[in-house]
Amino acid sequence: MRQLAVIRSTSDDASPAGRAGRRRTGALLIGVLALVASAVVGCSSGGDGSDGGGATDQAPDPAASADISAEAIEQLGYASTGWATLHGDPANRKYQADATAAAAYDSSSALADTSVLAAPSSGTDGQLYVTTGLPEGSANLHAFDRDGDLLWESEPWAGDDGVDPCALLNTPVVDDDGDLYVSDCDQLWSYTADGDVAWVLDLPAPPADSPYADNPLQPNSFLTAALVGGDRVAGITLYGQVVVVDRETGELAAEVLDLPSVPSARAEDPPLPPGALGNGEVDPQIIDVVWQVAFGGSVVSANTPAASADGRLFVVAGADDPTTGVVYGLDVGDDAVDIAFETPVGVGSGCSPTLSPDEGELYTCDAAGTLYALGTDDGEVHWKVDDAEAEAGSVAVGPDGTIYLLVRNGTYRAYEDDGTLRWDADFSTLDDPLPDNADVGPKVLIGAGNPTVIDGGDRLIAALNRGYQYEIAGRTPNVPVLAELVELDATTGEALQTLTPLDNPTEGIIHVDPDGTIVSSQGAITTSSLASLSPMIDPLLTDGLTVIPPGGGLQIFRPT
């Protein structure tokens, strides 16, 4: 078996033996960037599902769906904290059954002026674990309480010591003992809930001809690990190596599998803006990496795998040529990973797969915005919607099987589990705080990040950017001047209320805990990319409005 280097802690509490005594025997990431869009609010109809049958004849039973979800969390070894991984649960559904929206919130914040792209996870004692991408000499794994006070953080990184800036692409995954797992550019780290390092594993090197061969960091991180049962943690690197590790020892638990894929072509549209993340929000060495991952360019896989209760992993990756994509079903055996199926899809791997409530289907999208439904047993395409305009990130799925997605250059849209359009979101019921301004351009309302399903499947929490479409140099970027969280009726798509303003736009997943606490991760990609327009636009704005300045960090909203 191929061996990779493992470094273990010598402290008693963090040793494999100590962890075994505590352990019971027996999924960019980023729905980012409407910033260079050219469409004002108002989305075209999605149309009916096409290309095949296979959809269920009746809606899933929510009670049965809850049982399957609980079984997956227990079988795979996730913590039952309500949000133990990037998308909330191993199926990537972004569903918090018991949470309800509040009439008012107390707000706190952390990591000001720092890019936070991946949603934090919840620890077994209520901690929030979050990653950053800061330069050498800084910590990049942090634990906060619900008031935004720092509990602990990783040691400042230098070389192989400490968590390096590629951690920004990961949410720490929390297991049923409260331990957490997070990768950086070239290592997988295991920490205890108290912040002790249990072990460190060197990840496979990227290909010698990777687009970042000259980058000293040699980025080849996971985009969030997954627990696969049997006390194992797994992940797929940016360049398609499937790594399975024993959670106790940090040793490889299976032969590393190289997916038969090549990196996608470099994402050039939109181009990387000169000022993006250029204000110290991240280490400059990973700015281009973050941009390419956000658009699924230059890498084999730019998404977080979903895991079913039996431990099968599902991941989107490049194919054997850079112009197409593939959805893989991967079976993690005792000492090897086998490819159960590989289904061709469109190019672009930035959309993490999401499983249906009964785990019979998975949903994903491609760079063209096509929405796909595939069978999880054999990878057969049950249906697809070519004009769904699905944005990269990951769809959310409610307990009745309804699929909710962020719309490219628009807001939000819902589909039935047979691919039939249910609704386009309606925000006309909310007060519009922006005045018309012909000097700047038409008003736009843009969804920001993937929605989260709450309240037994009856409601959604979603993020919005309000702003103007400004024409400059042949482009028409959507320039945000206000950002907010809103509540939607999941059945009709009607906006019910504005929950709270945001300091900076959300650019990913909206973390919601069972008690209704909301955590907004703010990546500062949009605001830093558009900061150069402020001197031109701010003098034209009225009513005290300005282009939202670069920021970033976490905002924590606790119901009052």
Coordinates of C-alpha atoms in Angstrom, one line a residue:
M1 CA 0.0 0.0 0.0
R2 CA 1.2 3.5 -0.8
Q3 CA 2.4 5.2 2.4
L4 CA 2.2 8.9 3.1
A5 CA 3.9 10.6 6.0
V6 CA 2.0 10.9 9.3
I7 CA 2.9 13.1 12.2
R8 CA 1.3 12.2 15.5
S9 CA 0.9 14.3 18.6
T10 CA 2.8 13.1 21.7
S11 CA 0.3 14.6 24.1
D12 CA -1.7 12.1 26.1
D13 CA -5.1 13.7 25.4
A14 CA -4.5 13.8 21.6
S15 CA -2.9 10.4 21.1
P16 CA -4.7 7.7 19.2
A17 CA -5.0 5.7 22.3
G18 CA -6.5 8.5 24.2
R19 CA -9.0 9.2 21.4
A20 CA -9.8 5.5 21.1
G21 CA -10.8 5.5 24.8
R22 CA -13.3 8.3 24.1
R23 CA -14.6 6.9 20.8
R24 CA -17.6 4.6 20.7
T25 CA -16.8 1.1 19.5
G26 CA -18.5 -0.3 16.7
A27 CA -19.0 17.3 1.8
L28 CA -16.7 26.4 -3.9
L29 CA -17.9 25.6 -2.3
I30 CA -18.8 28.8 -3.2
G31 CA -22.0 30.1 -4.7
V32 CA -20.2 33.3 -5.5
L33 CA -20.0 36.2 -7.9
A34 CA -22.8 37.7 -9.7
L35 CA -20.4 40.6 -9.8
V36 CA -19.9 40.6 -13.5
A37 CA -23.5 39.7 -14.4
S38 CA -25.3 41.5 -17.1
A39 CA -28.9 40.6 -16.3
V40 CA -31.2 42.6 -14.0
V41 CA -33.5 40.8 -11.7
G42 CA -36.2 38.8 -13.5
C43 CA -35.4 35.2 -14.4
S44 CA -36.5 33.1 -17.4
S45 CA -38.6 30.1 -16.8
G46 CA -36.8 26.9 -16.1
G47 CA -39.0 24.5 -18.1
D48 CA -39.9 20.9 -17.4
G49 CA -37.5 18.2 -16.6
S50 CA -36.3 16.2 -19.7
D51 CA -34.1 13.4 -20.8
G52 CA -35.4 10.4 -19.0
G53 CA -37.7 9.1 -16.3
G54 CA -36.7 7.7 -13.0
A55 CA -38.3 10.4 -10.9
T56 CA -40.3 9.3 -7.9
D57 CA -44.1 9.1 -8.3
Q58 CA -44.9 10.6 -4.9
A59 CA -43.2 13.0 -2.6
P60 CA -40.9 11.5 0.1
D61 CA -42.3 11.0 3.6
P62 CA -40.5 13.7 5.7
A63 CA -40.5 11.5 8.7
A64 CA -38.8 8.7 6.8
S65 CA -36.4 11.2 5.3
A66 CA -35.5 12.4 8.8
D67 CA -34.8 8.8 9.8
I68 CA -32.5 8.3 6.8
S69 CA -30.6 11.5 7.6
A70 CA -30.2 10.6 11.3
E71 CA -29.0 7.1 10.2
A72 CA -26.4 8.6 7.9
I73 CA -25.0 10.9 10.6
E74 CA -24.8 8.0 13.0
Q75 CA -23.5 5.4 10.6
L76 CA -20.8 7.6 9.1
G77 CA -19.7 9.0 12.5
Y78 CA -20.7 12.7 12.2
A79 CA -21.4 14.8 15.3
S80 CA -25.1 15.3 15.9
T81 CA -24.7 19.1 16.3
G82 CA -26.9 20.1 13.5
W83 CA -24.1 21.5 11.3
A84 CA -21.1 19.2 11.3
T85 CA -19.8 19.9 7.8
L86 CA -19.9 22.5 5.0
H87 CA -23.4 21.9 3.8
G88 CA -24.8 20.9 7.2
D89 CA -25.0 17.1 6.8
P90 CA -23.2 14.4 4.8
A91 CA -25.8 14.5 2.0
N92 CA -25.1 18.3 1.5
R93 CA -28.9 19.1 1.8
K94 CA -28.6 22.3 3.9
Y95 CA -31.7 21.4 5.9
Q96 CA -32.2 22.4 9.5
A97 CA -35.6 20.9 10.5
D98 CA -36.1 22.4 13.9
A99 CA -34.8 26.0 13.3
T100 CA -37.3 28.8 12.8
A101 CA -36.7 32.4 11.7
A102 CA -36.9 35.0 14.5
A103 CA -38.4 38.4 14.7
A104 CA -35.1 39.9 15.9
Y105 CA -31.5 38.9 16.4
D106 CA -28.5 39.9 18.5
S107 CA -25.4 40.2 16.3
S108 CA -21.8 39.6 17.0
S109 CA -18.8 39.2 14.6
A110 CA -15.3 37.8 14.3
L111 CA -12.4 37.8 11.9
A112 CA -13.0 41.3 10.6
D113 CA -11.4 42.1 7.2
T114 CA -10.6 38.4 6.7
S115 CA -12.0 36.3 3.9
V116 CA -14.2 33.4 5.2
L117 CA -15.5 31.4 2.3
A118 CA -16.5 28.1 3.9
A119 CA -19.3 28.0 6.4
P120 CA -18.3 27.1 9.9
S121 CA -19.2 23.8 11.6
S122 CA -20.6 23.4 15.0
G123 CA -18.7 21.5 17.7
T124 CA -20.2 19.2 20.3
D125 CA -20.0 22.0 23.0
G126 CA -21.4 24.7 20.8
Q127 CA -18.1 25.9 19.3
L128 CA -17.9 27.3 15.9
Y129 CA -15.0 26.0 13.9
V130 CA -13.9 28.1 10.9
T131 CA -11.0 28.4 8.5
T132 CA -9.1 31.3 6.9
G133 CA -6.4 31.8 4.3
L134 CA -4.0 34.2 6.0
P135 CA -0.3 34.5 5.2
E136 CA 2.6 32.9 7.0
G137 CA 2.8 33.8 10.6
S138 CA -1.0 33.7 11.0
A139 CA -3.4 31.0 12.3
N140 CA -5.9 29.6 9.8
L141 CA -8.1 27.3 12.0
H142 CA -10.1 29.0 14.7
A143 CA -12.7 28.1 17.4
F144 CA -15.2 30.7 18.6
D145 CA -18.1 30.7 21.0
R146 CA -21.5 32.0 19.9
D147 CA -20.6 35.5 21.0
G148 CA -17.7 35.6 18.6
D149 CA -15.1 35.3 21.3
L150 CA -12.0 33.3 20.4
L151 CA -11.6 30.0 22.2
W152 CA -8.5 28.7 20.5
E153 CA -6.7 28.7 17.2
S154 CA -4.1 26.7 15.4
E155 CA -0.4 27.7 15.8
P156 CA 0.7 30.3 13.3
W157 CA 1.8 28.5 10.1
A158 CA 5.4 28.4 8.9
G159 CA 6.4 25.8 6.3
D160 CA 4.9 22.4 7.4
D161 CA 4.1 23.7 10.9
G162 CA 0.6 25.0 11.4
V163 CA -2.4 25.1 9.1
D164 CA -1.6 26.9 5.9
P165 CA -3.9 29.2 3.8
C166 CA -5.6 26.5 1.6
A167 CA -7.6 25.7 4.7
L168 CA -9.8 28.6 3.5
L169 CA -11.3 26.1 1.0
N170 CA -12.5 23.8 3.8
T171 CA -15.0 23.5 6.6
P172 CA -13.7 21.5 9.6
V173 CA -15.6 18.3 9.7
V174 CA -16.7 17.3 13.3
D175 CA -17.0 13.6 14.3
D176 CA -19.1 12.0 17.0
D177 CA -16.3 12.4 19.6
G178 CA -16.0 16.1 18.9
D179 CA -12.7 15.8 17.0
L180 CA -12.3 17.7 13.8
Y181 CA -10.6 17.2 10.4
V182 CA -9.4 19.9 8.0
S183 CA -7.0 20.0 5.1
D184 CA -4.7 22.7 3.9
C185 CA -2.6 22.9 0.8
D186 CA -0.7 19.7 1.4
Q187 CA -1.7 18.1 4.7
L188 CA -4.7 16.7 6.5
W189 CA -5.0 17.7 10.2
S190 CA -6.8 16.1 13.0
Y191 CA -7.6 18.3 16.1
T192 CA -9.4 17.6 19.4
A193 CA -12.2 19.9 20.6
D194 CA -9.6 21.5 22.9
G195 CA -7.4 22.5 20.0
D196 CA -4.7 19.8 20.4
V197 CA -3.2 18.3 17.3
A198 CA -3.8 14.6 17.2
W199 CA -2.1 13.8 13.9
V200 CA -1.1 15.3 10.6
L201 CA -1.0 13.4 7.3
D202 CA 0.9 14.5 4.2
L203 CA -1.5 14.6 1.2
P204 CA -0.5 13.4 -2.3
A205 CA 1.5 15.9 -4.3
P206 CA -0.2 17.6 -7.2
P207 CA 0.8 16.5 -10.7
A208 CA 4.2 17.9 -11.8
D209 CA 2.4 19.7 -14.7
S210 CA -0.4 21.2 -12.6
P211 CA -1.2 24.9 -13.3
Y212 CA 0.3 25.8 -9.9
A213 CA 3.6 23.8 -10.3
D214 CA 5.5 27.1 -9.6
N215 CA 3.4 28.0 -6.5
P216 CA 5.5 27.3 -3.4
L217 CA 2.4 26.1 -1.6
Q218 CA 1.7 23.3 -4.2
P219 CA -2.0 23.5 -3.5
N220 CA -3.8 20.2 -3.5
S221 CA -6.2 20.4 -0.7
F222 CA -9.6 18.8 -0.2
L223 CA -12.7 21.0 -0.5
T224 CA -13.9 19.7 2.9
A225 CA -13.4 16.1 4.0
A226 CA -16.2 13.5 4.5
L227 CA -16.6 10.8 7.1
V228 CA -17.3 7.4 5.5
G229 CA -18.0 5.1 8.4
G230 CA -15.7 2.5 9.9
D231 CA -13.9 5.3 11.8
R232 CA -12.5 6.7 8.6
V233 CA -12.2 10.1 7.0
A234 CA -11.9 10.6 3.3
G235 CA -11.4 13.4 0.8
I236 CA -10.8 14.2 -2.9
T237 CA -7.9 16.5 -3.6
L238 CA -8.1 19.4 -6.1
Y239 CA -6.3 17.1 -8.6
G240 CA -8.5 14.0 -8.1
Q241 CA -6.7 11.8 -5.7
V242 CA -9.1 10.0 -3.3
V243 CA -7.6 9.6 0.1
V244 CA -9.0 7.5 2.9
V245 CA -7.5 7.7 6.4
D246 CA -8.1 6.0 9.8
R247 CA -9.5 8.6 12.1
E248 CA -7.7 7.0 15.1
T249 CA -4.2 6.7 13.8
G250 CA -3.9 9.0 10.9
E251 CA -2.6 6.2 8.7
L252 CA -3.9 5.5 5.2
A253 CA -6.8 3.1 5.4
A254 CA -7.0 2.4 1.6
E255 CA -4.8 2.7 -1.5
V256 CA -5.0 6.2 -2.9
L257 CA -7.1 6.3 -6.0
D258 CA -6.3 8.6 -8.8
L259 CA -9.5 9.5 -10.7
P260 CA -9.2 9.1 -14.5
S261 CA -9.6 12.8 -15.0
V262 CA -7.7 15.8 -16.2
P263 CA -8.0 19.4 -14.9
S264 CA -10.6 21.6 -16.5
A265 CA -9.5 24.4 -18.7
R266 CA -8.7 27.6 -16.9
A267 CA -11.7 29.8 -16.1
E268 CA -11.2 33.1 -17.9
D269 CA -14.8 34.5 -17.9
P270 CA -15.0 36.4 -15.7
P271 CA -11.4 37.3 -15.5
L272 CA -9.8 37.7 -12.1
P273 CA -10.3 41.4 -11.2
P274 CA -7.1 43.2 -10.3
G275 CA -8.2 44.1 -6.8
A276 CA -9.8 40.8 -5.8
L277 CA -8.8 39.8 -2.3
G278 CA -5.9 42.3 -2.5
N279 CA -6.4 44.0 0.8
G280 CA -4.9 41.4 3.1
E281 CA -8.0 39.2 3.3
V282 CA -6.0 36.1 2.2
D283 CA -2.4 35.1 1.4
P284 CA -1.6 36.5 -2.1
Q285 CA -0.3 33.1 -3.1
I286 CA -3.8 31.6 -3.1
I287 CA -5.8 34.4 -4.7
D288 CA -5.8 32.8 -8.2
V289 CA -6.4 29.3 -6.7
V290 CA -9.5 30.6 -4.9
W291 CA -10.8 32.3 -8.1
Q292 CA -10.3 29.1 -10.2
V293 CA -11.9 26.9 -7.6
A294 CA -14.9 29.2 -7.4
F295 CA -15.5 28.7 -11.1
G296 CA -14.3 25.1 -11.4
G297 CA -11.3 26.0 -13.5
S298 CA -7.7 24.6 -13.6
V299 CA -8.4 21.7 -11.2
V300 CA -10.0 18.2 -11.4
S301 CA -12.5 18.6 -8.6
A302 CA -13.8 21.8 -7.1
N303 CA -16.6 20.5 -4.9
T304 CA -17.4 18.8 -1.6
P305 CA -18.4 15.1 -1.9
A306 CA -21.8 13.9 -0.6
A307 CA -21.9 10.7 1.4
S308 CA -24.8 8.2 1.7
A309 CA -25.6 6.2 4.8
D310 CA -23.7 3.2 3.5
G311 CA -20.5 5.3 2.9
R312 CA -20.7 5.7 -0.9
L313 CA -19.2 9.0 -1.9
F314 CA -20.4 11.1 -4.8
V315 CA -18.2 13.8 -6.4
V316 CA -18.1 15.9 -9.6
A317 CA -14.8 16.1 -11.4
G318 CA -13.3 16.6 -14.8
A319 CA -13.4 13.9 -17.3
D320 CA -10.5 12.5 -19.4
D321 CA -10.5 15.7 -21.4
P322 CA -10.9 19.3 -20.2
T323 CA -14.1 20.0 -22.0
T324 CA -16.5 17.6 -20.2
G325 CA -17.3 16.6 -16.6
V326 CA -18.1 13.4 -14.8
V327 CA -20.1 12.5 -11.7
Y328 CA -18.4 9.6 -9.8
G329 CA -19.9 7.2 -7.4
L330 CA -17.1 5.8 -5.2
D331 CA -17.3 2.8 -2.9
V332 CA -14.9 2.9 0.0
G333 CA -13.9 -0.7 0.8
D334 CA -11.7 -2.1 3.5
D335 CA -8.5 -1.4 1.7
A336 CA -9.4 0.1 -1.7
V337 CA -11.7 2.7 -3.3
D338 CA -13.7 1.4 -6.3
I339 CA -15.5 3.5 -8.9
A340 CA -19.1 2.3 -8.8
F341 CA -20.1 4.5 -11.8
E342 CA -19.0 7.5 -13.8
T343 CA -21.6 9.5 -15.6
P344 CA -20.7 12.2 -18.1
V345 CA -22.1 15.7 -17.5
G346 CA -21.2 19.2 -18.7
V347 CA -17.8 20.7 -17.8
G348 CA -17.4 22.5 -14.5
S349 CA -17.0 20.8 -11.1
G350 CA -17.9 23.7 -8.8
C351 CA -21.3 22.3 -7.8
S352 CA -21.2 19.9 -4.9
P353 CA -23.7 17.0 -5.4
T354 CA -26.7 16.8 -3.1
L355 CA -28.7 13.7 -2.2
S356 CA -32.5 13.4 -2.2
P357 CA -34.2 12.6 1.1
D358 CA -34.4 8.9 0.4
E359 CA -30.8 8.9 -1.0
G360 CA -32.1 7.5 -4.3
E361 CA -31.0 10.5 -6.4
L362 CA -28.3 13.1 -6.5
Y363 CA -28.6 16.6 -7.9
T364 CA -25.8 18.7 -9.3
C365 CA -25.1 21.3 -12.0
D366 CA -22.5 22.2 -14.6
A367 CA -20.8 25.4 -15.7
A368 CA -23.6 26.0 -18.2
G369 CA -26.2 26.0 -15.4
T370 CA -27.8 22.7 -16.3
L371 CA -29.4 20.9 -13.4
Y372 CA -29.0 17.1 -13.3
A373 CA -30.8 14.3 -11.4
L374 CA -28.8 11.0 -11.3
G375 CA -29.6 7.7 -9.7
T376 CA -27.3 7.0 -6.8
D377 CA -27.2 3.2 -7.5
D378 CA -26.0 3.3 -11.1
G379 CA -25.5 7.0 -12.1
E380 CA -28.3 6.9 -14.7
V381 CA -29.4 10.4 -15.6
H382 CA -33.1 10.5 -14.6
W383 CA -33.7 14.0 -15.9
K384 CA -32.0 17.3 -16.5
V385 CA -33.1 20.9 -17.0
D386 CA -30.9 22.7 -19.5
D387 CA -32.2 26.2 -18.7
A388 CA -32.1 26.0 -14.9
E389 CA -29.4 28.7 -14.8
A390 CA -28.1 27.0 -11.6
E391 CA -25.1 28.7 -10.1
A392 CA -22.1 26.9 -8.8
G393 CA -22.1 25.9 -5.1
S394 CA -24.8 23.2 -4.3
V395 CA -28.5 22.9 -4.4
A396 CA -30.5 22.6 -1.2
V397 CA -33.1 19.8 -0.8
G398 CA -36.2 19.9 1.5
P399 CA -37.7 16.9 3.3
D400 CA -40.4 16.6 0.6
G401 CA -37.7 16.4 -2.2
T402 CA -38.1 19.9 -3.5
I403 CA -34.8 21.3 -4.9
Y404 CA -33.8 24.9 -4.2
L405 CA -31.0 26.6 -6.1
L406 CA -29.3 29.9 -6.6
V407 CA -30.0 31.3 -10.0
R408 CA -27.2 32.8 -12.1
N409 CA -27.5 36.5 -12.3
G410 CA -30.8 36.2 -10.5
T411 CA -32.1 35.1 -7.1
Y412 CA -33.6 31.7 -6.3
R413 CA -35.7 29.0 -7.9
A414 CA -37.3 25.7 -6.9
Y415 CA -38.0 22.5 -8.8
E416 CA -40.1 19.5 -8.0
D417 CA -38.3 16.2 -7.6
D418 CA -39.2 15.3 -11.2
G419 CA -37.5 18.4 -12.6
T420 CA -40.7 20.5 -13.0
L421 CA -40.3 24.2 -12.1
R422 CA -42.2 25.0 -8.9
W423 CA -41.4 28.7 -8.5
D424 CA -39.1 31.7 -9.1
A425 CA -38.6 33.7 -6.0
D426 CA -40.8 36.7 -5.5
F427 CA -39.3 39.6 -3.6
S428 CA -42.0 42.2 -4.5
T429 CA -43.6 41.7 -1.1
L430 CA -40.5 43.3 0.6
D431 CA -40.0 47.0 0.9
D432 CA -37.4 48.2 -1.5
P433 CA -35.0 50.5 0.3
L434 CA -33.1 51.6 -2.8
P435 CA -34.0 54.8 -4.7
D436 CA -34.0 54.8 -8.5
N437 CA -30.8 56.2 -9.8
A438 CA -30.4 56.8 -13.5
D439 CA -26.9 58.1 -13.0
V440 CA -25.7 54.8 -11.8
G441 CA -27.9 52.3 -13.6
P442 CA -30.9 50.0 -13.1
K443 CA -31.5 48.5 -9.7
V444 CA -30.7 44.8 -9.3
L445 CA -31.5 42.2 -6.7
I446 CA -29.1 39.3 -6.7
G447 CA -29.0 36.1 -4.7
A448 CA -25.8 35.6 -2.7
G449 CA -25.0 32.1 -1.7
N450 CA -27.0 28.9 -1.5
P451 CA -30.3 28.9 0.5
T452 CA -30.8 26.8 3.7
V453 CA -34.1 25.0 4.3
I454 CA -35.6 25.4 7.8
D455 CA -38.8 24.9 9.8
G456 CA -39.7 21.4 8.8
G457 CA -39.2 22.3 5.1
D458 CA -41.7 25.2 5.1
R459 CA -39.2 28.1 5.0
L460 CA -35.9 29.1 3.5
I461 CA -33.2 31.5 4.7
A462 CA -31.5 33.2 1.8
A463 CA -29.1 36.0 1.2
L464 CA -29.6 39.0 -1.1
N465 CA -27.4 41.8 -2.5
R466 CA -29.3 45.0 -3.5
G467 CA -27.5 47.3 -5.8
Y468 CA -27.2 48.8 -9.2
Q469 CA -26.0 47.5 -12.6
Y470 CA -23.2 49.9 -13.6
E471 CA -21.8 50.0 -17.1
I472 CA -18.1 50.3 -17.5
A473 CA -15.6 49.2 -20.2
G474 CA -18.1 47.1 -21.9
R475 CA -19.1 45.2 -18.8
T476 CA -22.1 45.7 -16.5
P477 CA -21.2 44.5 -13.0
N478 CA -23.9 44.3 -10.4
V479 CA -22.5 46.6 -7.7
P480 CA -24.0 45.9 -4.2
V481 CA -24.8 48.7 -1.8
L482 CA -26.8 46.7 0.7
A483 CA -26.7 43.0 1.8
E484 CA -29.3 41.2 3.9
L485 CA -30.7 37.9 5.0
V486 CA -34.4 37.1 4.2
E487 CA -37.0 34.5 4.9
L488 CA -38.9 32.8 2.0
D489 CA -42.0 30.6 1.9
A490 CA -40.6 27.3 0.6
T491 CA -43.9 26.3 -1.0
T492 CA -44.5 29.5 -3.0
G493 CA -41.1 31.3 -3.2
E494 CA -42.7 34.5 -1.7
A495 CA -40.4 36.6 0.5
L496 CA -41.9 36.9 4.0
Q497 CA -39.5 39.2 5.8
T498 CA -36.1 40.7 5.9
L499 CA -34.3 39.1 8.8
T500 CA -31.2 41.3 9.2
P501 CA -28.8 43.4 7.3
L502 CA -25.3 42.1 6.7
D503 CA -22.0 44.0 7.0
N504 CA -20.7 42.2 3.9
P505 CA -22.3 39.9 1.4
T506 CA -22.6 36.2 2.1
E507 CA -20.6 34.2 -0.5
G508 CA -21.3 30.6 0.2
I509 CA -23.4 28.5 2.6
I510 CA -25.7 29.9 5.3
H511 CA -25.0 28.0 8.5
V512 CA -28.2 27.6 10.6
D513 CA -28.2 25.8 14.0
P514 CA -31.2 23.9 15.5
D515 CA -31.8 26.8 17.9
G516 CA -32.1 29.2 15.0
T517 CA -28.7 30.8 15.2
I518 CA -27.5 32.0 11.8
V519 CA -23.9 32.4 10.8
S520 CA -23.0 34.3 7.7
S521 CA -19.5 33.6 6.2
Q522 CA -18.3 36.6 4.3
G523 CA -15.6 36.1 1.7
A524 CA -15.0 39.6 0.5
I525 CA -14.5 38.4 -3.0
T526 CA -17.3 40.6 -4.4
T527 CA -16.6 43.7 -2.4
S528 CA -12.8 43.6 -2.9
S529 CA -13.3 43.0 -6.7
L530 CA -15.5 46.0 -7.0
A531 CA -13.7 48.4 -4.6
S532 CA -12.0 50.2 -7.4
L533 CA -15.5 51.4 -8.6
S534 CA -16.3 53.2 -5.4
P535 CA -14.6 56.5 -6.3
M536 CA -16.7 56.6 -9.5
I537 CA -20.0 55.3 -8.1
D538 CA -20.2 56.7 -4.5
P539 CA -20.5 60.4 -5.6
L540 CA -23.5 59.3 -7.7
L541 CA -25.3 57.5 -4.9
T542 CA -27.9 59.2 -2.7
D543 CA -29.6 58.6 0.7
G544 CA -26.2 58.0 2.3
L545 CA -25.5 54.8 0.3
T546 CA -22.1 53.7 -0.8
V547 CA -20.7 50.7 -2.5
I548 CA -20.2 48.1 0.2
P549 CA -16.5 48.3 1.1
P550 CA -14.2 45.3 1.3
G551 CA -14.7 43.4 4.6
G552 CA -15.1 39.8 5.3
G553 CA -15.3 37.6 8.4
L554 CA -18.1 36.0 10.3
Q555 CA -21.4 37.5 11.5
I556 CA -23.3 35.5 14.1
F557 CA -27.1 36.2 14.6
R558 CA -28.7 34.7 17.7
P559 CA -32.5 34.9 18.1
T560 CA -33.6 37.2 20.9

